[in-house]
């Protein structure tokens, strides 16, 4: 079996390697075809992979490629995890909307829209060069829009990934005083717009409203990953669990002020730490038993992706939360919408489990986000400026046509080198 890893020079690659080691016995004999446009980072990460595998007698072969077609040739699974334009482009995605009073975030709202315009053309190129029986396992953001564009424009077999559900379940375990091990939440909705009305611990249903009645709203501020005070406040009002990204919708103006006061974007913060990170990973890559930093490449990200590939390849029928075609799982959304829901993942692909209607307090919001995502997907595929403007106007963050026009004009100009469809 051959797995192509597109974006193998990424800082997340150590986590992917750890994920592969986690399932090394199930994947023995697999060829890993590693591709990246950054030759230096590709050399480091493939050397790291070979030495980590050798230290643990893991039966993988590793090849490095700077030609996309050769990397994809014969692949059964294509794992996509890259950021067109790098973190410099992410900075623009975050800063351009913020200048106009709108949350600048890498996956949600106008920031995610600008990233989708760059990501989709690359994924379409990958899909066109991928065999008809191969699975594209996509981690490239914004995963909902990218997965929708690939599915509708090419008909390729694609499954969208995000490990936010894992992190959010862990956050809610902490807030509710529950053990994370054995806790299962039915997150349902759209990527970064999911909601959980049902919780189980060791297979037994929990009384979510009662748990929330007893929940004390903690003090303290937000981190780049969590905002427990706002999440607790929101959950007690809604009566169910919100995804962490809900804060951008329900506390939008407060978040805008906080982002402005902070003075740097998240992209700039990451750029500041990356040189030391890559220096450490480079040094470790030459050792007989490397232990690279987990600051960008922790195991959860990689383990989830590898577990999905194993579930597909081994026909495990494993219950996983993935982004896939709705097919009636959420009757509140179009049957062909790409939704994030618990699914049984096996050789024929993910089978979404019936979740029922979206909860009333967030049904309209989630439907509005879906309408935006469908327009954004169309704009990213066609390069039609009118559709792009309609997409931005449809997003709940954007409350003015003129604001949408300014963000679109500046975004298209700033990213023109990565937008071949807008000519």
mmCIF file of C-alpha atoms in Angstrom:
data_model
loop_
_atom_site.group_PDB
_atom_site.id
_atom_site.type_symbol
_atom_site.label_atom_id
_atom_site.label_comp_id
_atom_site.label_asym_id
_atom_site.label_seq_id
_atom_site.Cartn_x
_atom_site.Cartn_y
_atom_site.Cartn_z
ATOM 1 C CA UNK A 1 0.000 0.000 0.000
ATOM 2 C CA UNK A 2 1.118 3.541 -0.730
ATOM 3 C CA UNK A 3 0.149 6.630 1.262
ATOM 4 C CA UNK A 4 1.009 9.993 -0.276
ATOM 5 C CA UNK A 5 1.539 12.771 2.267
ATOM 6 C CA UNK A 6 1.078 16.158 0.609
ATOM 7 C CA UNK A 7 2.650 18.806 2.813
ATOM 8 C CA UNK A 8 5.190 16.490 4.411
ATOM 9 C CA UNK A 9 7.528 19.364 5.274
ATOM 10 C CA UNK A 10 4.920 20.844 7.597
ATOM 11 C CA UNK A 11 5.591 21.425 11.273
ATOM 12 C CA UNK A 12 2.822 18.925 11.952
ATOM 13 C CA UNK A 13 4.785 16.097 10.334
ATOM 14 C CA UNK A 14 6.344 14.811 13.599
ATOM 15 C CA UNK A 15 2.798 14.204 14.844
ATOM 16 C CA UNK A 16 1.985 12.307 11.648
ATOM 17 C CA UNK A 17 5.077 10.164 12.147
ATOM 18 C CA UNK A 18 4.003 9.411 15.707
ATOM 19 C CA UNK A 19 0.547 8.547 14.407
ATOM 20 C CA UNK A 20 2.049 6.109 11.909
ATOM 21 C CA UNK A 21 4.117 4.502 14.663
ATOM 22 C CA UNK A 22 0.926 4.163 16.703
ATOM 23 C CA UNK A 23 -0.486 1.888 13.956
ATOM 24 C CA UNK A 24 2.791 0.481 12.600
ATOM 25 C CA UNK A 25 1.661 -3.125 13.008
ATOM 26 C CA UNK A 26 -1.476 -2.499 10.949
ATOM 27 C CA UNK A 27 0.438 -0.663 8.218
ATOM 28 C CA UNK A 28 3.531 -2.873 7.916
ATOM 29 C CA UNK A 29 5.056 -2.704 4.435
ATOM 30 C CA UNK A 30 3.442 0.634 3.553
ATOM 31 C CA UNK A 31 5.279 3.083 1.306
ATOM 32 C CA UNK A 32 5.080 6.700 2.438
ATOM 33 C CA UNK A 33 5.404 9.058 -0.507
ATOM 34 C CA UNK A 34 6.270 12.470 0.949
ATOM 35 C CA UNK A 35 5.753 15.654 -1.068
ATOM 36 C CA UNK A 36 6.421 19.306 -0.304
ATOM 37 C CA UNK A 37 7.398 22.437 -2.193
ATOM 38 C CA UNK A 38 9.894 23.327 0.579
ATOM 39 C CA UNK A 39 12.817 21.047 -0.235
ATOM 40 C CA UNK A 40 14.727 21.871 2.956
ATOM 41 C CA UNK A 41 11.858 21.005 5.263
ATOM 42 C CA UNK A 42 11.080 17.912 3.198
ATOM 43 C CA UNK A 43 14.624 16.607 3.625
ATOM 44 C CA UNK A 44 14.476 17.156 7.390
ATOM 45 C CA UNK A 45 11.100 15.491 7.860
ATOM 46 C CA UNK A 46 11.827 12.447 5.691
ATOM 47 C CA UNK A 47 15.147 11.922 7.518
ATOM 48 C CA UNK A 48 13.278 12.239 10.811
ATOM 49 C CA UNK A 49 10.698 9.694 9.669
ATOM 50 C CA UNK A 50 13.271 7.147 8.547
ATOM 51 C CA UNK A 51 15.210 7.364 11.820
ATOM 52 C CA UNK A 52 12.097 7.264 14.038
ATOM 53 C CA UNK A 53 10.850 4.220 12.130
ATOM 54 C CA UNK A 54 14.227 2.488 12.252
ATOM 55 C CA UNK A 55 14.537 3.063 16.010
ATOM 56 C CA UNK A 56 11.266 1.186 16.537
ATOM 57 C CA UNK A 57 11.642 -1.431 13.766
ATOM 58 C CA UNK A 58 8.586 -0.045 11.985
ATOM 59 C CA UNK A 59 8.267 -1.514 8.483
ATOM 60 C CA UNK A 60 7.728 1.636 6.439
ATOM 61 C CA UNK A 61 9.593 2.824 3.367
ATOM 62 C CA UNK A 62 9.920 6.572 2.858
ATOM 63 C CA UNK A 63 10.415 8.432 -0.408
ATOM 64 C CA UNK A 64 10.734 12.192 -0.953
ATOM 65 C CA UNK A 65 9.214 14.027 -3.909
ATOM 66 C CA UNK A 66 9.085 17.560 -5.235
ATOM 67 C CA UNK A 67 7.049 16.476 -8.263
ATOM 68 C CA UNK A 68 3.383 16.119 -7.355
ATOM 69 C CA UNK A 69 2.446 13.545 -9.986
ATOM 70 C CA UNK A 70 5.232 11.166 -9.024
ATOM 71 C CA UNK A 71 4.247 11.501 -5.362
ATOM 72 C CA UNK A 72 0.631 10.605 -6.153
ATOM 73 C CA UNK A 73 1.307 7.818 -8.646
ATOM 74 C CA UNK A 74 -0.175 4.571 -7.373
ATOM 75 C CA UNK A 75 -1.279 5.977 -4.009
ATOM 76 C CA UNK A 76 -4.232 4.303 -2.307
ATOM 77 C CA UNK A 77 -4.557 7.156 0.185
ATOM 78 C CA UNK A 78 -3.659 10.803 -0.275
ATOM 79 C CA UNK A 79 -3.254 12.673 2.994
ATOM 80 C CA UNK A 80 -3.378 16.440 2.389
ATOM 81 C CA UNK A 81 -2.052 18.729 5.118
ATOM 82 C CA UNK A 82 -0.687 21.985 3.745
ATOM 83 C CA UNK A 83 -1.237 25.748 3.815
ATOM 84 C CA UNK A 84 -0.982 27.534 0.430
ATOM 85 C CA UNK A 85 1.049 30.675 0.935
ATOM 86 C CA UNK A 86 2.307 29.546 4.330
ATOM 87 C CA UNK A 87 1.941 31.503 7.531
ATOM 88 C CA UNK A 88 2.575 34.801 5.760
ATOM 89 C CA UNK A 89 -0.710 34.215 3.914
ATOM 90 C CA UNK A 90 -2.416 33.245 7.156
ATOM 91 C CA UNK A 91 -1.340 36.585 8.649
ATOM 92 C CA UNK A 92 -3.126 38.353 5.812
ATOM 93 C CA UNK A 93 -6.208 36.168 6.307
ATOM 94 C CA UNK A 94 -6.309 37.186 9.958
ATOM 95 C CA UNK A 95 -5.369 40.867 9.615
ATOM 96 C CA UNK A 96 -7.414 41.992 6.581
ATOM 97 C CA UNK A 97 -10.852 41.266 8.097
ATOM 98 C CA UNK A 98 -9.785 42.649 11.471
ATOM 99 C CA UNK A 99 -8.930 45.967 9.869
ATOM 100 C CA UNK A 100 -12.595 46.218 8.893
ATOM 101 C CA UNK A 101 -14.032 45.266 12.278
ATOM 102 C CA UNK A 102 -14.545 41.572 11.522
ATOM 103 C CA UNK A 103 -12.963 38.624 13.328
ATOM 104 C CA UNK A 104 -9.850 37.479 11.476
ATOM 105 C CA UNK A 105 -9.522 33.725 11.958
ATOM 106 C CA UNK A 106 -7.774 31.122 9.828
ATOM 107 C CA UNK A 107 -10.793 28.866 9.178
ATOM 108 C CA UNK A 108 -13.932 30.797 10.133
ATOM 109 C CA UNK A 109 -15.408 33.847 8.424
ATOM 110 C CA UNK A 110 -13.564 35.950 5.841
ATOM 111 C CA UNK A 111 -10.160 34.628 6.933
ATOM 112 C CA UNK A 112 -11.238 31.072 6.257
ATOM 113 C CA UNK A 113 -12.831 32.219 3.016
ATOM 114 C CA UNK A 114 -9.531 33.647 1.749
ATOM 115 C CA UNK A 115 -7.760 30.439 2.691
ATOM 116 C CA UNK A 116 -10.412 28.402 0.866
ATOM 117 C CA UNK A 117 -9.783 30.403 -2.312
ATOM 118 C CA UNK A 118 -6.107 29.339 -2.141
ATOM 119 C CA UNK A 119 -6.614 25.762 -0.940
ATOM 120 C CA UNK A 120 -9.306 24.593 -3.332
ATOM 121 C CA UNK A 121 -7.351 24.982 -6.619
ATOM 122 C CA UNK A 122 -4.494 22.908 -5.188
ATOM 123 C CA UNK A 123 -6.874 20.189 -3.985
ATOM 124 C CA UNK A 124 -8.565 20.112 -7.386
ATOM 125 C CA UNK A 125 -5.156 19.588 -9.016
ATOM 126 C CA UNK A 126 -4.418 16.783 -6.558
ATOM 127 C CA UNK A 127 -7.809 15.178 -7.183
ATOM 128 C CA UNK A 128 -7.270 15.256 -10.954
ATOM 129 C CA UNK A 129 -3.988 13.362 -10.554
ATOM 130 C CA UNK A 130 -5.290 10.857 -8.009
ATOM 131 C CA UNK A 131 -6.493 7.410 -9.040
ATOM 132 C CA UNK A 132 -10.281 6.849 -9.105
ATOM 133 C CA UNK A 133 -10.156 4.270 -6.310
ATOM 134 C CA UNK A 134 -7.920 6.318 -4.014
ATOM 135 C CA UNK A 135 -9.205 8.163 -0.945
ATOM 136 C CA UNK A 136 -8.251 11.791 -0.353
ATOM 137 C CA UNK A 137 -7.986 12.216 3.412
ATOM 138 C CA UNK A 138 -8.051 15.973 3.769
ATOM 139 C CA UNK A 139 -6.737 17.994 6.712
ATOM 140 C CA UNK A 140 -6.178 21.156 4.664
ATOM 141 C CA UNK A 141 -8.330 24.005 5.928
ATOM 142 C CA UNK A 142 -11.045 25.090 5.809
ATOM 143 C CA UNK A 143 -11.829 21.397 5.626
ATOM 144 C CA UNK A 144 -15.608 21.696 5.145
ATOM 145 C CA UNK A 145 -15.322 24.009 2.131
ATOM 146 C CA UNK A 146 -12.370 22.138 0.634
ATOM 147 C CA UNK A 147 -14.085 18.767 1.012
ATOM 148 C CA UNK A 148 -17.302 20.141 -0.516
ATOM 149 C CA UNK A 149 -15.447 21.628 -3.497
ATOM 150 C CA UNK A 150 -13.542 18.417 -4.233
ATOM 151 C CA UNK A 151 -16.622 16.217 -3.842
ATOM 152 C CA UNK A 152 -18.881 18.299 -6.074
ATOM 153 C CA UNK A 153 -16.344 19.456 -8.673
ATOM 154 C CA UNK A 154 -14.467 16.193 -9.201
ATOM 155 C CA UNK A 155 -16.464 13.302 -7.755
ATOM 156 C CA UNK A 156 -13.280 12.054 -6.075
ATOM 157 C CA UNK A 157 -13.509 9.953 -2.940
ATOM 158 C CA UNK A 158 -12.767 12.456 -0.182
ATOM 159 C CA UNK A 159 -13.184 12.596 3.567
ATOM 160 C CA UNK A 160 -12.580 15.767 5.589
ATOM 161 C CA UNK A 161 -10.780 15.683 8.929
ATOM 162 C CA UNK A 162 -10.585 17.920 11.974
ATOM 163 C CA UNK A 163 -9.546 16.878 15.463
ATOM 164 C CA UNK A 164 -11.380 19.786 17.118
ATOM 165 C CA UNK A 165 -14.007 17.357 18.415
ATOM 166 C CA UNK A 166 -11.312 15.588 20.430
ATOM 167 C CA UNK A 167 -10.016 18.823 21.952
ATOM 168 C CA UNK A 168 -13.509 20.110 22.709
ATOM 169 C CA UNK A 169 -14.552 16.857 24.363
ATOM 170 C CA UNK A 170 -11.446 17.081 26.532
ATOM 171 C CA UNK A 171 -12.290 20.702 27.433
ATOM 172 C CA UNK A 172 -15.831 19.753 28.430
ATOM 173 C CA UNK A 173 -14.556 16.824 30.498
ATOM 174 C CA UNK A 174 -12.474 19.335 32.473
ATOM 175 C CA UNK A 175 -15.350 21.820 32.824
ATOM 176 C CA UNK A 176 -17.907 19.219 33.864
ATOM 177 C CA UNK A 177 -15.573 17.290 36.163
ATOM 178 C CA UNK A 178 -15.771 14.120 34.083
ATOM 179 C CA UNK A 179 -13.002 11.712 33.066
ATOM 180 C CA UNK A 180 -11.925 12.214 29.473
ATOM 181 C CA UNK A 181 -11.259 8.517 29.026
ATOM 182 C CA UNK A 182 -14.524 6.880 28.049
ATOM 183 C CA UNK A 183 -16.356 10.176 27.423
ATOM 184 C CA UNK A 184 -18.125 10.402 24.078
ATOM 185 C CA UNK A 185 -19.967 13.438 22.672
ATOM 186 C CA UNK A 186 -22.267 13.430 19.646
ATOM 187 C CA UNK A 187 -20.839 16.536 17.967
ATOM 188 C CA UNK A 188 -23.043 17.387 15.007
ATOM 189 C CA UNK A 189 -23.251 20.251 12.518
ATOM 190 C CA UNK A 190 -20.551 21.770 10.345
ATOM 191 C CA UNK A 191 -16.815 21.903 10.854
ATOM 192 C CA UNK A 192 -16.104 24.458 13.594
ATOM 193 C CA UNK A 193 -19.865 24.878 14.020
ATOM 194 C CA UNK A 194 -20.877 21.715 15.865
ATOM 195 C CA UNK A 195 -23.080 21.213 18.898
ATOM 196 C CA UNK A 196 -23.484 18.294 21.312
ATOM 197 C CA UNK A 197 -26.795 17.537 23.001
ATOM 198 C CA UNK A 198 -25.796 13.990 23.969
ATOM 199 C CA UNK A 199 -22.926 12.779 26.156
ATOM 200 C CA UNK A 200 -22.026 9.222 27.164
ATOM 201 C CA UNK A 201 -19.551 7.958 29.717
ATOM 202 C CA UNK A 202 -18.467 4.349 29.262
ATOM 203 C CA UNK A 203 -21.509 3.864 27.037
ATOM 204 C CA UNK A 204 -24.039 5.265 29.523
ATOM 205 C CA UNK A 205 -26.083 8.378 28.677
ATOM 206 C CA UNK A 206 -25.487 11.445 30.834
ATOM 207 C CA UNK A 207 -28.034 14.111 31.764
ATOM 208 C CA UNK A 208 -26.555 17.105 29.925
ATOM 209 C CA UNK A 209 -29.082 19.724 31.152
ATOM 210 C CA UNK A 210 -28.489 18.637 34.760
ATOM 211 C CA UNK A 211 -24.718 18.769 34.310
ATOM 212 C CA UNK A 212 -25.003 22.275 32.892
ATOM 213 C CA UNK A 213 -27.300 23.421 35.695
ATOM 214 C CA UNK A 214 -24.574 22.461 38.153
ATOM 215 C CA UNK A 215 -21.754 23.950 36.065
ATOM 216 C CA UNK A 216 -19.922 26.905 37.599
ATOM 217 C CA UNK A 217 -18.612 29.429 35.097
ATOM 218 C CA UNK A 218 -14.840 29.564 35.650
ATOM 219 C CA UNK A 219 -12.829 32.739 35.708
ATOM 220 C CA UNK A 220 -9.736 33.420 33.661
ATOM 221 C CA UNK A 221 -9.157 34.430 30.091
ATOM 222 C CA UNK A 222 -8.814 32.670 26.801
ATOM 223 C CA UNK A 223 -5.830 30.888 25.261
ATOM 224 C CA UNK A 224 -5.299 30.343 21.505
ATOM 225 C CA UNK A 225 -6.973 26.961 21.984
ATOM 226 C CA UNK A 226 -9.606 27.349 24.678
ATOM 227 C CA UNK A 227 -11.994 29.888 26.181
ATOM 228 C CA UNK A 228 -13.615 27.926 29.019
ATOM 229 C CA UNK A 229 -15.369 30.873 30.666
ATOM 230 C CA UNK A 230 -17.259 31.881 27.527
ATOM 231 C CA UNK A 231 -17.992 28.280 26.603
ATOM 232 C CA UNK A 232 -19.483 27.579 30.022
ATOM 233 C CA UNK A 233 -21.540 30.769 29.911
ATOM 234 C CA UNK A 234 -22.827 29.898 26.466
ATOM 235 C CA UNK A 235 -23.611 26.269 27.291
ATOM 236 C CA UNK A 236 -25.656 27.219 30.344
ATOM 237 C CA UNK A 237 -27.753 29.514 28.154
ATOM 238 C CA UNK A 238 -28.143 27.137 25.201
ATOM 239 C CA UNK A 239 -28.690 23.988 27.232
ATOM 240 C CA UNK A 240 -26.135 21.945 25.248
ATOM 241 C CA UNK A 241 -22.418 21.986 24.454
ATOM 242 C CA UNK A 242 -21.011 24.415 21.873
ATOM 243 C CA UNK A 243 -17.883 23.986 19.783
ATOM 244 C CA UNK A 244 -15.009 26.268 20.812
ATOM 245 C CA UNK A 245 -15.454 28.345 17.661
ATOM 246 C CA UNK A 246 -18.917 29.403 18.850
ATOM 247 C CA UNK A 247 -17.275 32.281 20.692
ATOM 248 C CA UNK A 248 -16.584 34.013 17.374
ATOM 249 C CA UNK A 249 -20.312 34.081 16.643
ATOM 250 C CA UNK A 250 -21.800 34.834 20.052
ATOM 251 C CA UNK A 251 -19.044 37.147 21.361
ATOM 252 C CA UNK A 252 -17.923 38.568 18.010
ATOM 253 C CA UNK A 253 -17.430 42.223 18.911
ATOM 254 C CA UNK A 254 -15.660 41.428 22.183
ATOM 255 C CA UNK A 255 -13.284 39.090 20.355
ATOM 256 C CA UNK A 256 -12.579 41.766 17.713
ATOM 257 C CA UNK A 257 -11.519 44.195 20.448
ATOM 258 C CA UNK A 258 -9.327 41.562 22.107
ATOM 259 C CA UNK A 259 -7.637 40.696 18.814
ATOM 260 C CA UNK A 260 -6.970 44.379 18.114
ATOM 261 C CA UNK A 261 -5.513 44.977 21.565
ATOM 262 C CA UNK A 262 -3.290 41.915 21.282
ATOM 263 C CA UNK A 263 -1.291 43.585 18.525
ATOM 264 C CA UNK A 264 -0.105 40.446 16.725
ATOM 265 C CA UNK A 265 -1.970 37.807 14.773
ATOM 266 C CA UNK A 266 -1.782 34.141 15.661
ATOM 267 C CA UNK A 267 0.205 33.639 12.450
ATOM 268 C CA UNK A 268 2.821 36.125 13.636
ATOM 269 C CA UNK A 269 3.044 34.354 16.997
ATOM 270 C CA UNK A 270 3.675 31.023 15.277
ATOM 271 C CA UNK A 271 6.198 32.547 12.873
ATOM 272 C CA UNK A 272 8.145 33.834 15.862
ATOM 273 C CA UNK A 273 8.525 30.354 17.356
ATOM 274 C CA UNK A 274 9.052 28.348 14.159
ATOM 275 C CA UNK A 275 12.815 28.943 13.687
ATOM 276 C CA UNK A 276 13.596 27.424 17.094
ATOM 277 C CA UNK A 277 11.098 24.648 16.454
ATOM 278 C CA UNK A 278 12.635 23.632 13.113
ATOM 279 C CA UNK A 279 16.129 23.959 14.599
ATOM 280 C CA UNK A 280 15.197 21.435 17.305
ATOM 281 C CA UNK A 281 13.497 19.082 14.828
ATOM 282 C CA UNK A 282 16.464 19.318 12.448
ATOM 283 C CA UNK A 283 18.884 18.410 15.234
ATOM 284 C CA UNK A 284 16.726 15.486 16.340
ATOM 285 C CA UNK A 285 16.258 14.209 12.785
ATOM 286 C CA UNK A 286 19.902 13.130 12.579
ATOM 287 C CA UNK A 287 19.823 11.079 15.776
ATOM 288 C CA UNK A 288 19.438 7.320 15.917
ATOM 289 C CA UNK A 289 16.336 7.638 18.127
ATOM 290 C CA UNK A 290 14.849 11.101 17.524
ATOM 291 C CA UNK A 291 12.444 12.808 19.931
ATOM 292 C CA UNK A 292 11.222 15.892 18.073
ATOM 293 C CA UNK A 293 9.368 18.742 19.741
ATOM 294 C CA UNK A 294 5.625 18.305 20.195
ATOM 295 C CA UNK A 295 4.970 22.056 20.090
ATOM 296 C CA UNK A 296 3.534 21.822 16.567
ATOM 297 C CA UNK A 297 3.545 18.105 15.976
ATOM 298 C CA UNK A 298 1.826 16.466 18.924
ATOM 299 C CA UNK A 299 0.478 12.985 18.447
ATOM 300 C CA UNK A 300 -3.288 13.638 18.411
ATOM 301 C CA UNK A 301 -3.344 15.355 14.997
ATOM 302 C CA UNK A 302 -1.406 12.556 13.326
ATOM 303 C CA UNK A 303 -3.014 9.687 15.193
ATOM 304 C CA UNK A 304 -6.502 10.774 14.140
ATOM 305 C CA UNK A 305 -5.548 10.929 10.450
ATOM 306 C CA UNK A 306 -3.784 7.576 10.535
ATOM 307 C CA UNK A 307 -6.680 5.998 12.416
ATOM 308 C CA UNK A 308 -9.052 7.185 9.662
ATOM 309 C CA UNK A 309 -6.803 5.678 6.977
ATOM 310 C CA UNK A 310 -6.656 2.396 8.909
ATOM 311 C CA UNK A 311 -10.441 2.387 9.343
ATOM 312 C CA UNK A 312 -10.868 2.789 5.584
ATOM 313 C CA UNK A 313 -8.184 0.289 4.606
ATOM 314 C CA UNK A 314 -9.000 -2.397 7.183
ATOM 315 C CA UNK A 315 -12.793 -1.989 6.891
ATOM 316 C CA UNK A 316 -13.033 -1.403 10.633
ATOM 317 C CA UNK A 317 -16.492 0.210 10.706
ATOM 318 C CA UNK A 318 -15.088 2.455 13.402
ATOM 319 C CA UNK A 319 -17.171 5.270 14.891
ATOM 320 C CA UNK A 320 -15.377 8.546 14.172
ATOM 321 C CA UNK A 321 -16.392 12.178 13.806
ATOM 322 C CA UNK A 322 -15.540 13.211 10.241
ATOM 323 C CA UNK A 323 -16.677 15.582 7.511
ATOM 324 C CA UNK A 324 -18.702 13.796 4.869
ATOM 325 C CA UNK A 325 -21.864 14.008 2.770
ATOM 326 C CA UNK A 326 -24.950 14.496 4.943
ATOM 327 C CA UNK A 327 -27.267 11.927 3.320
ATOM 328 C CA UNK A 328 -30.023 12.784 5.796
ATOM 329 C CA UNK A 329 -27.984 12.522 8.996
ATOM 330 C CA UNK A 330 -29.042 16.108 9.809
ATOM 331 C CA UNK A 331 -32.447 16.799 8.232
ATOM 332 C CA UNK A 332 -31.997 20.523 8.927
ATOM 333 C CA UNK A 333 -29.295 20.681 6.206
ATOM 334 C CA UNK A 334 -29.215 19.787 2.500
ATOM 335 C CA UNK A 335 -28.755 16.068 1.755
ATOM 336 C CA UNK A 336 -25.533 16.800 -0.163
ATOM 337 C CA UNK A 337 -24.105 19.187 2.445
ATOM 338 C CA UNK A 338 -20.726 18.283 3.902
ATOM 339 C CA UNK A 339 -21.440 17.852 7.600
ATOM 340 C CA UNK A 340 -19.332 16.961 10.629
ATOM 341 C CA UNK A 341 -21.036 14.061 12.373
ATOM 342 C CA UNK A 342 -20.267 10.719 14.002
ATOM 343 C CA UNK A 343 -19.854 8.181 11.202
ATOM 344 C CA UNK A 344 -18.969 4.532 10.808
ATOM 345 C CA UNK A 345 -15.784 4.472 8.736
ATOM 346 C CA UNK A 346 -15.000 1.373 6.681
ATOM 347 C CA UNK A 347 -13.769 0.346 3.249
ATOM 348 C CA UNK A 348 -16.727 1.905 1.421
ATOM 349 C CA UNK A 349 -16.158 5.217 3.183
ATOM 350 C CA UNK A 350 -17.864 7.027 6.046
ATOM 351 C CA UNK A 351 -21.517 6.244 6.753
ATOM 352 C CA UNK A 352 -22.971 9.167 8.719
ATOM 353 C CA UNK A 353 -25.135 8.256 11.680
ATOM 354 C CA UNK A 354 -28.584 9.810 12.014
ATOM 355 C CA UNK A 355 -28.316 12.755 14.408
ATOM 356 C CA UNK A 356 -31.740 14.349 14.009
ATOM 357 C CA UNK A 357 -32.530 18.060 13.560
ATOM 358 C CA UNK A 358 -30.111 20.733 14.683
ATOM 359 C CA UNK A 359 -30.981 22.237 18.076
ATOM 360 C CA UNK A 360 -33.402 25.127 17.708
ATOM 361 C CA UNK A 361 -31.278 27.929 19.225
ATOM 362 C CA UNK A 362 -28.493 27.405 16.672
ATOM 363 C CA UNK A 363 -30.394 25.932 13.739
ATOM 364 C CA UNK A 364 -30.664 29.193 11.805
ATOM 365 C CA UNK A 365 -27.034 30.095 12.502
ATOM 366 C CA UNK A 366 -25.770 26.721 11.291
ATOM 367 C CA UNK A 367 -27.936 26.895 8.179
ATOM 368 C CA UNK A 368 -26.540 30.366 7.444
ATOM 369 C CA UNK A 369 -22.989 29.055 7.788
ATOM 370 C CA UNK A 370 -23.830 26.219 5.399
ATOM 371 C CA UNK A 371 -25.232 28.705 2.854
ATOM 372 C CA UNK A 372 -21.985 30.684 3.101
ATOM 373 C CA UNK A 373 -19.856 27.547 2.740
ATOM 374 C CA UNK A 374 -21.664 26.410 -0.383
ATOM 375 C CA UNK A 375 -21.186 29.854 -1.996
ATOM 376 C CA UNK A 376 -17.544 29.933 -0.872
ATOM 377 C CA UNK A 377 -16.961 26.504 -2.405
ATOM 378 C CA UNK A 378 -18.505 27.629 -5.695
ATOM 379 C CA UNK A 379 -16.416 30.815 -5.727
ATOM 380 C CA UNK A 380 -13.199 28.917 -5.000
ATOM 381 C CA UNK A 381 -13.854 26.528 -7.890
ATOM 382 C CA UNK A 382 -15.074 29.021 -10.492
ATOM 383 C CA UNK A 383 -13.214 32.213 -9.613
ATOM 384 C CA UNK A 384 -16.440 34.157 -10.042
ATOM 385 C CA UNK A 385 -16.134 37.461 -8.188
ATOM 386 C CA UNK A 386 -19.883 37.965 -7.813
ATOM 387 C CA UNK A 387 -20.252 34.573 -6.126
ATOM 388 C CA UNK A 388 -17.285 35.398 -3.889
ATOM 389 C CA UNK A 389 -18.946 38.614 -2.773
ATOM 390 C CA UNK A 390 -22.210 36.779 -2.155
ATOM 391 C CA UNK A 391 -20.328 34.282 0.021
ATOM 392 C CA UNK A 392 -18.825 36.984 2.215
ATOM 393 C CA UNK A 393 -22.156 38.783 2.511
ATOM 394 C CA UNK A 394 -23.789 35.512 3.575
ATOM 395 C CA UNK A 395 -21.405 34.900 6.460
ATOM 396 C CA UNK A 396 -22.783 35.882 9.895
ATOM 397 C CA UNK A 397 -19.582 37.774 10.754
ATOM 398 C CA UNK A 398 -20.079 40.250 7.904
ATOM 399 C CA UNK A 399 -22.894 42.742 8.395
ATOM 400 C CA UNK A 400 -22.330 45.159 5.537
ATOM 401 C CA UNK A 401 -22.062 44.773 1.772
ATOM 402 C CA UNK A 402 -19.428 47.505 1.664
ATOM 403 C CA UNK A 403 -17.353 45.717 4.317
ATOM 404 C CA UNK A 404 -17.596 42.507 2.296
ATOM 405 C CA UNK A 405 -16.433 44.376 -0.822
ATOM 406 C CA UNK A 406 -13.426 45.864 0.948
ATOM 407 C CA UNK A 407 -12.328 42.528 2.402
ATOM 408 C CA UNK A 408 -12.771 40.803 -0.956
ATOM 409 C CA UNK A 409 -10.875 43.437 -2.931
ATOM 410 C CA UNK A 410 -7.977 43.510 -0.475
ATOM 411 C CA UNK A 411 -7.898 39.737 -0.122
ATOM 412 C CA UNK A 412 -7.857 39.076 -3.864
ATOM 413 C CA UNK A 413 -5.089 41.639 -4.327
ATOM 414 C CA UNK A 414 -2.997 40.334 -1.423
ATOM 415 C CA UNK A 415 -3.215 36.694 -2.534
ATOM 416 C CA UNK A 416 -3.217 37.149 -6.310
ATOM 417 C CA UNK A 417 -0.230 34.823 -6.747
ATOM 418 C CA UNK A 418 -2.201 31.921 -5.256
ATOM 419 C CA UNK A 419 -5.511 32.516 -7.033
ATOM 420 C CA UNK A 420 -5.215 31.225 -10.609
ATOM 421 C CA UNK A 421 -9.012 30.944 -10.908
ATOM 422 C CA UNK A 422 -9.447 34.742 -10.463
ATOM 423 C CA UNK A 423 -7.927 36.025 -13.700
#
